CSV table of C-alpha atoms and ligand atoms in Angstrom, one decimal:
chain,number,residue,atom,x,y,z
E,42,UNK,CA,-79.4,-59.3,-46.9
E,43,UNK,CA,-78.1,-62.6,-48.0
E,44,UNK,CA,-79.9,-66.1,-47.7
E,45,UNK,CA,-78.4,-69.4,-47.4
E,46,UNK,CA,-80.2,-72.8,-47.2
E,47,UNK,CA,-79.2,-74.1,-43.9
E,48,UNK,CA,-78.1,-78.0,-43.9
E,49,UNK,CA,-82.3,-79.0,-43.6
E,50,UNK,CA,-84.1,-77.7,-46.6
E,51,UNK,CA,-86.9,-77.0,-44.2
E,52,UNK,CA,-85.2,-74.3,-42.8
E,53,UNK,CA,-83.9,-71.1,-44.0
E,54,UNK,CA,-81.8,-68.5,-42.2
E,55,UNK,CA,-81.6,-64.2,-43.4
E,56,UNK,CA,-78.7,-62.5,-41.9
E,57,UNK,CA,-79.2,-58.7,-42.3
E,58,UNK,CA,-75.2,-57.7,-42.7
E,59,UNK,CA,-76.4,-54.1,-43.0
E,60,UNK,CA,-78.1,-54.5,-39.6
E,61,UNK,CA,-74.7,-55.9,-38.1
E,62,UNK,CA,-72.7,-52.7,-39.4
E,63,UNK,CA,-76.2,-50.2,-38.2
E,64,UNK,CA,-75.1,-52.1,-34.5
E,65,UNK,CA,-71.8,-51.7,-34.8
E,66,UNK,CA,-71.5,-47.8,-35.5
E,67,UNK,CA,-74.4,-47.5,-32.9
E,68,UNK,CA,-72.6,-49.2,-30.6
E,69,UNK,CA,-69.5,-46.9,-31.6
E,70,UNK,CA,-71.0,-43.7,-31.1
E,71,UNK,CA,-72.5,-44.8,-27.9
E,72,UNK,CA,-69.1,-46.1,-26.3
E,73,UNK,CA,-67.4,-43.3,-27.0
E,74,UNK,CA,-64.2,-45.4,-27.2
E,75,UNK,CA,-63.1,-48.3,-29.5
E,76,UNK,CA,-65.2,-51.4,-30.4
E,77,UNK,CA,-63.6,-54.6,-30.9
E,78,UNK,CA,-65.7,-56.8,-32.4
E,79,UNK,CA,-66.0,-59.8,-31.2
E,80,UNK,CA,-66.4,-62.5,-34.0
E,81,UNK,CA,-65.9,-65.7,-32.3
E,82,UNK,CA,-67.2,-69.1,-33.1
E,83,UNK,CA,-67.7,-67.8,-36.6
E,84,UNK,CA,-70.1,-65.0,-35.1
E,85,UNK,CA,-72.2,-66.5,-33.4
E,86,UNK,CA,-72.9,-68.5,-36.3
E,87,UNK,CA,-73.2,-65.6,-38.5
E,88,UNK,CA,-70.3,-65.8,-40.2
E,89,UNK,CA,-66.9,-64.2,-39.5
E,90,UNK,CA,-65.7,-63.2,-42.7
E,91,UNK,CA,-68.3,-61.3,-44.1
E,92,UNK,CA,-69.3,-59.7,-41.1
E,93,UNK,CA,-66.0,-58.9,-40.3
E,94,UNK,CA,-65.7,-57.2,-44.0
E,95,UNK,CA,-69.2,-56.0,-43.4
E,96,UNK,CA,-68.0,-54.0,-40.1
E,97,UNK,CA,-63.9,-52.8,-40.6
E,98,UNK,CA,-64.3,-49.5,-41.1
E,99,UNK,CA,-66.9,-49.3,-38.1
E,100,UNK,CA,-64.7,-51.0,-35.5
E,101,UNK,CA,-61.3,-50.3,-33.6
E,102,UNK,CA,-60.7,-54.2,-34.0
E,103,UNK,CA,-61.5,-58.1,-33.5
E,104,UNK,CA,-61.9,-60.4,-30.8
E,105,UNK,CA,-61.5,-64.3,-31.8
E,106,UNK,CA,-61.5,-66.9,-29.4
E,107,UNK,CA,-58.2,-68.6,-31.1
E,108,UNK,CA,-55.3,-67.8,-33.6
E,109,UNK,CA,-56.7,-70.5,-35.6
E,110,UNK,CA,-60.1,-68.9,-36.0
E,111,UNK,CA,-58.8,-65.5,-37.4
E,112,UNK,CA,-56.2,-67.6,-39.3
E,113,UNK,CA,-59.0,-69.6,-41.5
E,114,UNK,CA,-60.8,-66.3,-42.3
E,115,UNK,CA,-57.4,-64.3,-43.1
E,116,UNK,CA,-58.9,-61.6,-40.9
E,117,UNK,CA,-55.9,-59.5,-41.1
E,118,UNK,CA,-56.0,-59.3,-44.7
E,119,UNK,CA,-59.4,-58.6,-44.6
E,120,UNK,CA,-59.7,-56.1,-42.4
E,121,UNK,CA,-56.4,-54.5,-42.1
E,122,UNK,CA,-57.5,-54.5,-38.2
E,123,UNK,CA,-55.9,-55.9,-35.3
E,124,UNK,CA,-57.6,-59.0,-33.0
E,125,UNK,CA,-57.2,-60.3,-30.0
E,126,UNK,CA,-57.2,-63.7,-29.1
E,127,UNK,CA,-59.4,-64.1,-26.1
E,128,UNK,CA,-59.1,-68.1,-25.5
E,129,UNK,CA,-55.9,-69.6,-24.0
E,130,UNK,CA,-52.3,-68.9,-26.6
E,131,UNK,CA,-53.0,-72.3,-28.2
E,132,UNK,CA,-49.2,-72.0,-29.6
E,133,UNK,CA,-46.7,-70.3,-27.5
E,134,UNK,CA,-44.6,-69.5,-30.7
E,135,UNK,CA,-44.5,-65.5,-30.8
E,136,UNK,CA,-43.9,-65.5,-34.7
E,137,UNK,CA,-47.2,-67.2,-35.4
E,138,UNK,CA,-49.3,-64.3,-33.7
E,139,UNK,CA,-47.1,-61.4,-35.4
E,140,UNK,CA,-47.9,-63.2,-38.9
E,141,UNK,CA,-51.6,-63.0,-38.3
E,142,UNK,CA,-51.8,-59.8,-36.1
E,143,UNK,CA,-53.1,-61.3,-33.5
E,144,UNK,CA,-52.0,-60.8,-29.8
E,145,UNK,CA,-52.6,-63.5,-27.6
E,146,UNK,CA,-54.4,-63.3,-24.4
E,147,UNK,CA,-51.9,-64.6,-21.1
E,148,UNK,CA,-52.8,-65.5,-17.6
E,149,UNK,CA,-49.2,-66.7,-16.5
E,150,UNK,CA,-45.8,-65.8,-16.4
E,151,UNK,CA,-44.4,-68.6,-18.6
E,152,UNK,CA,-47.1,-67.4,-21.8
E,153,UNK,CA,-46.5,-63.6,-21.2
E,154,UNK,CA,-42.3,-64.4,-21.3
E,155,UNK,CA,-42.8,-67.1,-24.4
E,156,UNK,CA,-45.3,-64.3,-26.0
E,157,UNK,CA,-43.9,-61.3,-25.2
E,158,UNK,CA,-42.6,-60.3,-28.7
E,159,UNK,CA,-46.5,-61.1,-29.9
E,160,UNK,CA,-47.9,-58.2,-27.7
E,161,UNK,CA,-49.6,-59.8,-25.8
E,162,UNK,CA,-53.0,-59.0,-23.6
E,163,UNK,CA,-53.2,-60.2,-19.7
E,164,UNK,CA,-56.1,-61.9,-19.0
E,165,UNK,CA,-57.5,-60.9,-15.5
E,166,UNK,CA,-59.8,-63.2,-13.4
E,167,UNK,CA,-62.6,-61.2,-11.6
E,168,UNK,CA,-65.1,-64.0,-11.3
E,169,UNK,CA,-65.1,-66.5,-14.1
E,170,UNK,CA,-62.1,-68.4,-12.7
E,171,UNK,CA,-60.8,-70.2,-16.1
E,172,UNK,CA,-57.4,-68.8,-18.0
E,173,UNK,CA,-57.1,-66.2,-16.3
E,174,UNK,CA,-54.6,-64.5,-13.9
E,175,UNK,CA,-55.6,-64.0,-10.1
E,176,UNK,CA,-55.1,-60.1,-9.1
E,177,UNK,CA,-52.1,-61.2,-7.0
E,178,UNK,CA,-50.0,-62.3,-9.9
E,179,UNK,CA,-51.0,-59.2,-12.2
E,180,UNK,CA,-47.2,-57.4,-11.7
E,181,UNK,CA,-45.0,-60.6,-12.2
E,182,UNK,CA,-47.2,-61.4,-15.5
E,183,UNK,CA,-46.9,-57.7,-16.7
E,184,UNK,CA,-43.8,-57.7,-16.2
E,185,UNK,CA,-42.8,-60.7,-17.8
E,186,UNK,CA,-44.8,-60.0,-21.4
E,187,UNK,CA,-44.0,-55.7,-21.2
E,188,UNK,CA,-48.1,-56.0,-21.1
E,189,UNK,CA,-49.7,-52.4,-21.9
E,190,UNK,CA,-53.0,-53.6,-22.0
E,191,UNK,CA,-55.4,-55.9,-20.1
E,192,UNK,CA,-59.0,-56.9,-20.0
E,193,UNK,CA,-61.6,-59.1,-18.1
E,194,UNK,CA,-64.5,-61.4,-19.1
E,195,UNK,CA,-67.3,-59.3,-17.4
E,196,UNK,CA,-71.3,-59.8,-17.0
E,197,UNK,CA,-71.4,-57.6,-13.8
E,198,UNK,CA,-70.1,-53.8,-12.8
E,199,UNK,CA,-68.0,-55.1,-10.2
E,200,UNK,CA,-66.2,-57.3,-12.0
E,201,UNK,CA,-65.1,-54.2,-14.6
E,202,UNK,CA,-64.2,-52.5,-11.3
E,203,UNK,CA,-62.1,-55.4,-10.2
E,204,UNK,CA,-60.6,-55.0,-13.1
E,205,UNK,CA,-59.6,-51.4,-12.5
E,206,UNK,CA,-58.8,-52.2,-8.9
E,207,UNK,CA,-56.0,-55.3,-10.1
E,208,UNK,CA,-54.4,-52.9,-12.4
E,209,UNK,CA,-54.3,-49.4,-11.0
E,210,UNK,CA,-51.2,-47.4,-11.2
E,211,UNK,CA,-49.8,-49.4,-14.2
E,212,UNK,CA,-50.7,-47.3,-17.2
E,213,UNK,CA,-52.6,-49.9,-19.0
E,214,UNK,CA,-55.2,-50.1,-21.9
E,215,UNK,CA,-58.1,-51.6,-19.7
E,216,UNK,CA,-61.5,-53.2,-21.0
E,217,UNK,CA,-63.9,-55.1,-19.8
E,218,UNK,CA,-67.7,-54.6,-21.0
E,219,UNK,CA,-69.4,-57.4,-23.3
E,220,UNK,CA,-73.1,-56.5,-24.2
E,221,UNK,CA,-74.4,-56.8,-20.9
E,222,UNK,CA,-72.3,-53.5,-19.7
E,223,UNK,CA,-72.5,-51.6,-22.6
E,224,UNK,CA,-74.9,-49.6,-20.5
E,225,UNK,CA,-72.8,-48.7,-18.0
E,226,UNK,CA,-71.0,-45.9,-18.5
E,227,UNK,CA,-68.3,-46.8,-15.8
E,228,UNK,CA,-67.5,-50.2,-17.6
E,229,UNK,CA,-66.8,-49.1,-20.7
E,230,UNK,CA,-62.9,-47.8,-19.5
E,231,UNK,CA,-60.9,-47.7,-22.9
E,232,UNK,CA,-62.7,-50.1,-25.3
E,233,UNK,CA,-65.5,-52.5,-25.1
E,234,UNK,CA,-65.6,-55.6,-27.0
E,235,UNK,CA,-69.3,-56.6,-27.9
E,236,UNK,CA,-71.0,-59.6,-29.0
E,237,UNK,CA,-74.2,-60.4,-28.9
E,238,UNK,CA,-75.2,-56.9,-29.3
E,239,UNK,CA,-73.8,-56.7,-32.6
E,240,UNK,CA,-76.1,-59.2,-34.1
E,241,UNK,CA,-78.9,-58.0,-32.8
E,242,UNK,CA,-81.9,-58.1,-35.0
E,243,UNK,CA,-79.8,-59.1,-37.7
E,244,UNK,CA,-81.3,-62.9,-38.1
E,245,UNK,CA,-84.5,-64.7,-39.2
E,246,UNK,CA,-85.0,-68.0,-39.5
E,247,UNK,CA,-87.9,-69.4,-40.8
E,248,UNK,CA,-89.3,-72.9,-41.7
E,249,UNK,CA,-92.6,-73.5,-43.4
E,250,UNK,CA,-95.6,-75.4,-42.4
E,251,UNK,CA,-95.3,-78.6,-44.4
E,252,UNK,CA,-99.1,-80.0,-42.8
E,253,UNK,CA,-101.9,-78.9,-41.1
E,254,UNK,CA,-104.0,-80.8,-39.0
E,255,UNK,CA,-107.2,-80.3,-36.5
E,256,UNK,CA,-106.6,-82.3,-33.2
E,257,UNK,CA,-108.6,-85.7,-32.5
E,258,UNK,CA,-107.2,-86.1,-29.2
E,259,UNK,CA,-103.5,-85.8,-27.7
E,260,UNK,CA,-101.0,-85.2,-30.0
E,261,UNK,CA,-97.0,-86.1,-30.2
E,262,UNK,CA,-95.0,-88.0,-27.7
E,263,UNK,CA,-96.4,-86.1,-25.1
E,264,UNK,CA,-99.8,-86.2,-25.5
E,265,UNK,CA,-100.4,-82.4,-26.0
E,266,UNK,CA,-103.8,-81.2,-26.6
E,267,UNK,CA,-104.7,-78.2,-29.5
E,268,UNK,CA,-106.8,-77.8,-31.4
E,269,UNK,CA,-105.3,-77.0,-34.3
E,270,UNK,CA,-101.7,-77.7,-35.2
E,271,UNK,CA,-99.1,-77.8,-38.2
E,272,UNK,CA,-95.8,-79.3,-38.7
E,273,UNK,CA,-92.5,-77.9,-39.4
E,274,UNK,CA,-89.2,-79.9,-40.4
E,275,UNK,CA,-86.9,-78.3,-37.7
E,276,UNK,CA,-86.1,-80.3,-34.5
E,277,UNK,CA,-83.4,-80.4,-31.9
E,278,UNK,CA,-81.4,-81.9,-34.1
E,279,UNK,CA,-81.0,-78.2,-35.9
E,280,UNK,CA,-81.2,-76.6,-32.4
E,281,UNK,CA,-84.6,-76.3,-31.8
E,282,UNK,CA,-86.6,-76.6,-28.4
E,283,UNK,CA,-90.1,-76.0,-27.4
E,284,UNK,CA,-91.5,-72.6,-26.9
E,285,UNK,CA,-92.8,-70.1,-29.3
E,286,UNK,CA,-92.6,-69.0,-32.7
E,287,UNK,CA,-94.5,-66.6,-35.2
E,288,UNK,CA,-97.0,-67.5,-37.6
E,289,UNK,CA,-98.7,-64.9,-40.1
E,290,UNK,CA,-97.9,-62.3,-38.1
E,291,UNK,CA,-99.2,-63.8,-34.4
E,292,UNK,CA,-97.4,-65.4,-31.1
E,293,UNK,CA,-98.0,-69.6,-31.8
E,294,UNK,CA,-96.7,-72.1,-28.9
E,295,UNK,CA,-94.4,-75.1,-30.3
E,296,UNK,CA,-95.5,-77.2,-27.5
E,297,UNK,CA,-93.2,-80.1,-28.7
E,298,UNK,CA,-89.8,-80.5,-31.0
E,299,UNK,CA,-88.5,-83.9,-32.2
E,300,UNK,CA,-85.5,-84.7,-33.9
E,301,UNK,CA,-86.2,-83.5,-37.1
E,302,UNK,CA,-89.7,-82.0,-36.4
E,303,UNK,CA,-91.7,-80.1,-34.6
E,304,UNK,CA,-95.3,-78.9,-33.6
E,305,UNK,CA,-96.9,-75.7,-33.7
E,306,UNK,CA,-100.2,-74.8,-32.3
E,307,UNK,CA,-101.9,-72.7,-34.8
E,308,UNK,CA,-105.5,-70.6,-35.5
E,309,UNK,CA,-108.2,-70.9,-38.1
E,310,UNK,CA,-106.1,-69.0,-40.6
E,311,UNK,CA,-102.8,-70.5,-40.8
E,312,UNK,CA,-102.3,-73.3,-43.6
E,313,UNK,CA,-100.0,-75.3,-44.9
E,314,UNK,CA,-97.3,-73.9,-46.7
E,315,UNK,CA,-97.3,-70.6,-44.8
E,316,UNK,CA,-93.9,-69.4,-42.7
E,317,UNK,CA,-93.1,-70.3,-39.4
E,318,UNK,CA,-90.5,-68.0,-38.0
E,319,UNK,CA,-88.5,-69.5,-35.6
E,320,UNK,CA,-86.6,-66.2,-34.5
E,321,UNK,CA,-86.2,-63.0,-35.7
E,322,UNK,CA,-89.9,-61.1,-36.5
E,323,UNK,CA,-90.1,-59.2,-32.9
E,324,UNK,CA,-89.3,-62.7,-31.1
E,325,UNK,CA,-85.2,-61.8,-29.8
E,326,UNK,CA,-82.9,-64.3,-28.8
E,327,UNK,CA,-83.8,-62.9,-25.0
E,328,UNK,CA,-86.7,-63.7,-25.0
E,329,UNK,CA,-86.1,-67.7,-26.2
E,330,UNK,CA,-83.5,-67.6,-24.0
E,331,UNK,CA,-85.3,-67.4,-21.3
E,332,UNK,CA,-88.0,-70.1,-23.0
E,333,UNK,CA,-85.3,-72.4,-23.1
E,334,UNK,CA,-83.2,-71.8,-20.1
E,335,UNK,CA,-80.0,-71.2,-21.7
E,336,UNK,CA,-78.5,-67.4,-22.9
E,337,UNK,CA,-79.2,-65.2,-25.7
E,338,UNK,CA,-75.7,-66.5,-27.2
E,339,UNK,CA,-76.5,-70.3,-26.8
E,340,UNK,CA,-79.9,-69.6,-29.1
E,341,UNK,CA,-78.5,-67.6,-31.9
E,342,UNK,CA,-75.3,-70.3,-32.2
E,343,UNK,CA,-78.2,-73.1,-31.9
E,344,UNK,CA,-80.5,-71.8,-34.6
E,345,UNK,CA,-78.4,-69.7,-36.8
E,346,UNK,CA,-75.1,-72.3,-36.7
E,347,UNK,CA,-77.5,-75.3,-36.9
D,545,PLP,C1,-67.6,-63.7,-25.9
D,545,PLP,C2,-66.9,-62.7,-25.1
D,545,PLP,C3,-67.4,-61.4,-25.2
D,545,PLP,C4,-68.7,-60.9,-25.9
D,545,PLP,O1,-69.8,-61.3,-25.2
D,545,PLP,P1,-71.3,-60.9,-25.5
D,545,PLP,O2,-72.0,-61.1,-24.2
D,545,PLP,O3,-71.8,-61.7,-26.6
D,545,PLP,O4,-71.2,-59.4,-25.9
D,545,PLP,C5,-66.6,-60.4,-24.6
D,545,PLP,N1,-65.5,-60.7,-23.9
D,545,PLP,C6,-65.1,-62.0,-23.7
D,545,PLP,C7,-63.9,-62.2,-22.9
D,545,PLP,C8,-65.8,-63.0,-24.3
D,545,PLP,O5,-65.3,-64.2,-24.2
């Protein structure tokens, strides 16, 4: 467990790297087939370096987004572990992947030829219709970077099977399951490469109550009515939004965040001073997610990143 004073002093964000590497080899045994990790964004805000030192020797490999980001953190080095890059090849110089071990993901002929020395990964589109290749130009892009292996950015079972479907008969490495499919069995195919589920339960952020005060009438900019209420120095400015947070152990509303602020609704025994978790204590990134109308993902980069 490490702590680190996030850019506010009024907030203060735990990741649990132990928890990380319990998810990871949990995940592993589960799969039954390689885990690359996927790191990007500096982990979800986590961190990329010391969660990918934390995890090596649990995982088949990484997942970054760009060469660049696996470059700044010397992953390679670190790890000893392969990545893959799973944004577009932001160089098309084949030498500057082999350096880092990275192989580049490729959606068209002209990257697959330029990279083919890099090993690269083809990139099929089932759905999310961004750098990736359609199904009817899988052969010419195999072809063109000697591709053994191939994957798909999935949320849905058919997509994996899409997947499958584009790429029968050619002998390659397939994968396609994120955490959303790591429950289906017939997703996982040769690897999966996990996110979110990684970091699960791994983060608390917390803020404290820096006043307490009992309600005269509406409250805030939008006139909210509590009884009681305290105030915390986190606001949307440090990713914050209106929902619900724990206090001393109980389910509290935030009926309203500012910029640097926000309100919490609170009981008879909470006082100033006291925590205010913002997530992490029971309350899961799901669950806000769904508060905030936005994805598990978008709430841990929001409140852990700041
Ligand atoms: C980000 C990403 C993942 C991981 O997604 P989670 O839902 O966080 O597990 C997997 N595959 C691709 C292609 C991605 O871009």
């Amino acid at each position: 467990m490490f702590k680190c004073d996030a850019m506010d002093k009024g907030v203060v964000v735990d990741v649990d790297l132990g928890r990380v590497r319990q998810n990871a080899e949990k995940v592993a045994g589960m799969a039954g087939v390689p885990v690359y990790a996927v790191i990007k964004a500096d982990a979800y805000g986590l961190g990329a370096q010391r969660v990918a030192r934390e995890i090596a020797e649990a995982v088949g490999g990484f997942c970054v987004f760009s060469l660049a980001e696996a470059r700044a953190i010397g992953l390679w080095k670190l790890t000893g572990k392969e990545a893959i890059s799973l944004g577009p090849p932001e160089t098309l110089d084949a030498e500057a992947w082999i350096e880092q071990h990275v192989r580049p993901a490729v959606s068209t002929v002209e990257q697959a030829r330029a990279l083919r020395e890099a090993r690269p990964v083809l990139c099929v589109d089932t759905g999310m219709g961004r750098f990736a290749c359609r199904a009817g130009d899988v052969d010419a892009v195999i072809e063109a970077g000697g591709i053994d292996e191939a994957f798909t950015h999935a949320t849905r079972l058919e997509q994996a099977r899409a997947l499958v479907e584009a790429t029968q008969g050619r002998g390659l490495k397939l994968h396609a399951a994120g955490s959303a499919l790591l429950n289906e069995p017939e997703a996982r195919l040769d690897a999966v490469r996990p996110g979110l589920a990684l970091y699960r339960d791994a983060v608390t952020v917390r803020a404290r109550l820096i006043e307490v005060r009992r309600a005269e009438g509406p409250v805030g900019y939008t006139g909210f009515g509590a009884r009681r209420y305290g105030v915390v120095l986190c606001g949307y400015a440090r990713g914050l939004r209106a929902g619900e947070c724990v206090v001393n152990g109980r389910r509290r509303r935030i009926p309203e965040v500012g910029m640097q602020s926000a309100y919490v609704e609170l009981g008879e025994e909470d006082r100033a001073g006291d925590e205010v978790v913002l997530l992490g204590e029971g309350l899961a990134p799901e669950e806000l997610a769904r508060m905030w109308g936005c994805t598990a993902q978008e709430v841990l980069l929001r409140l852990v990143a700041g």
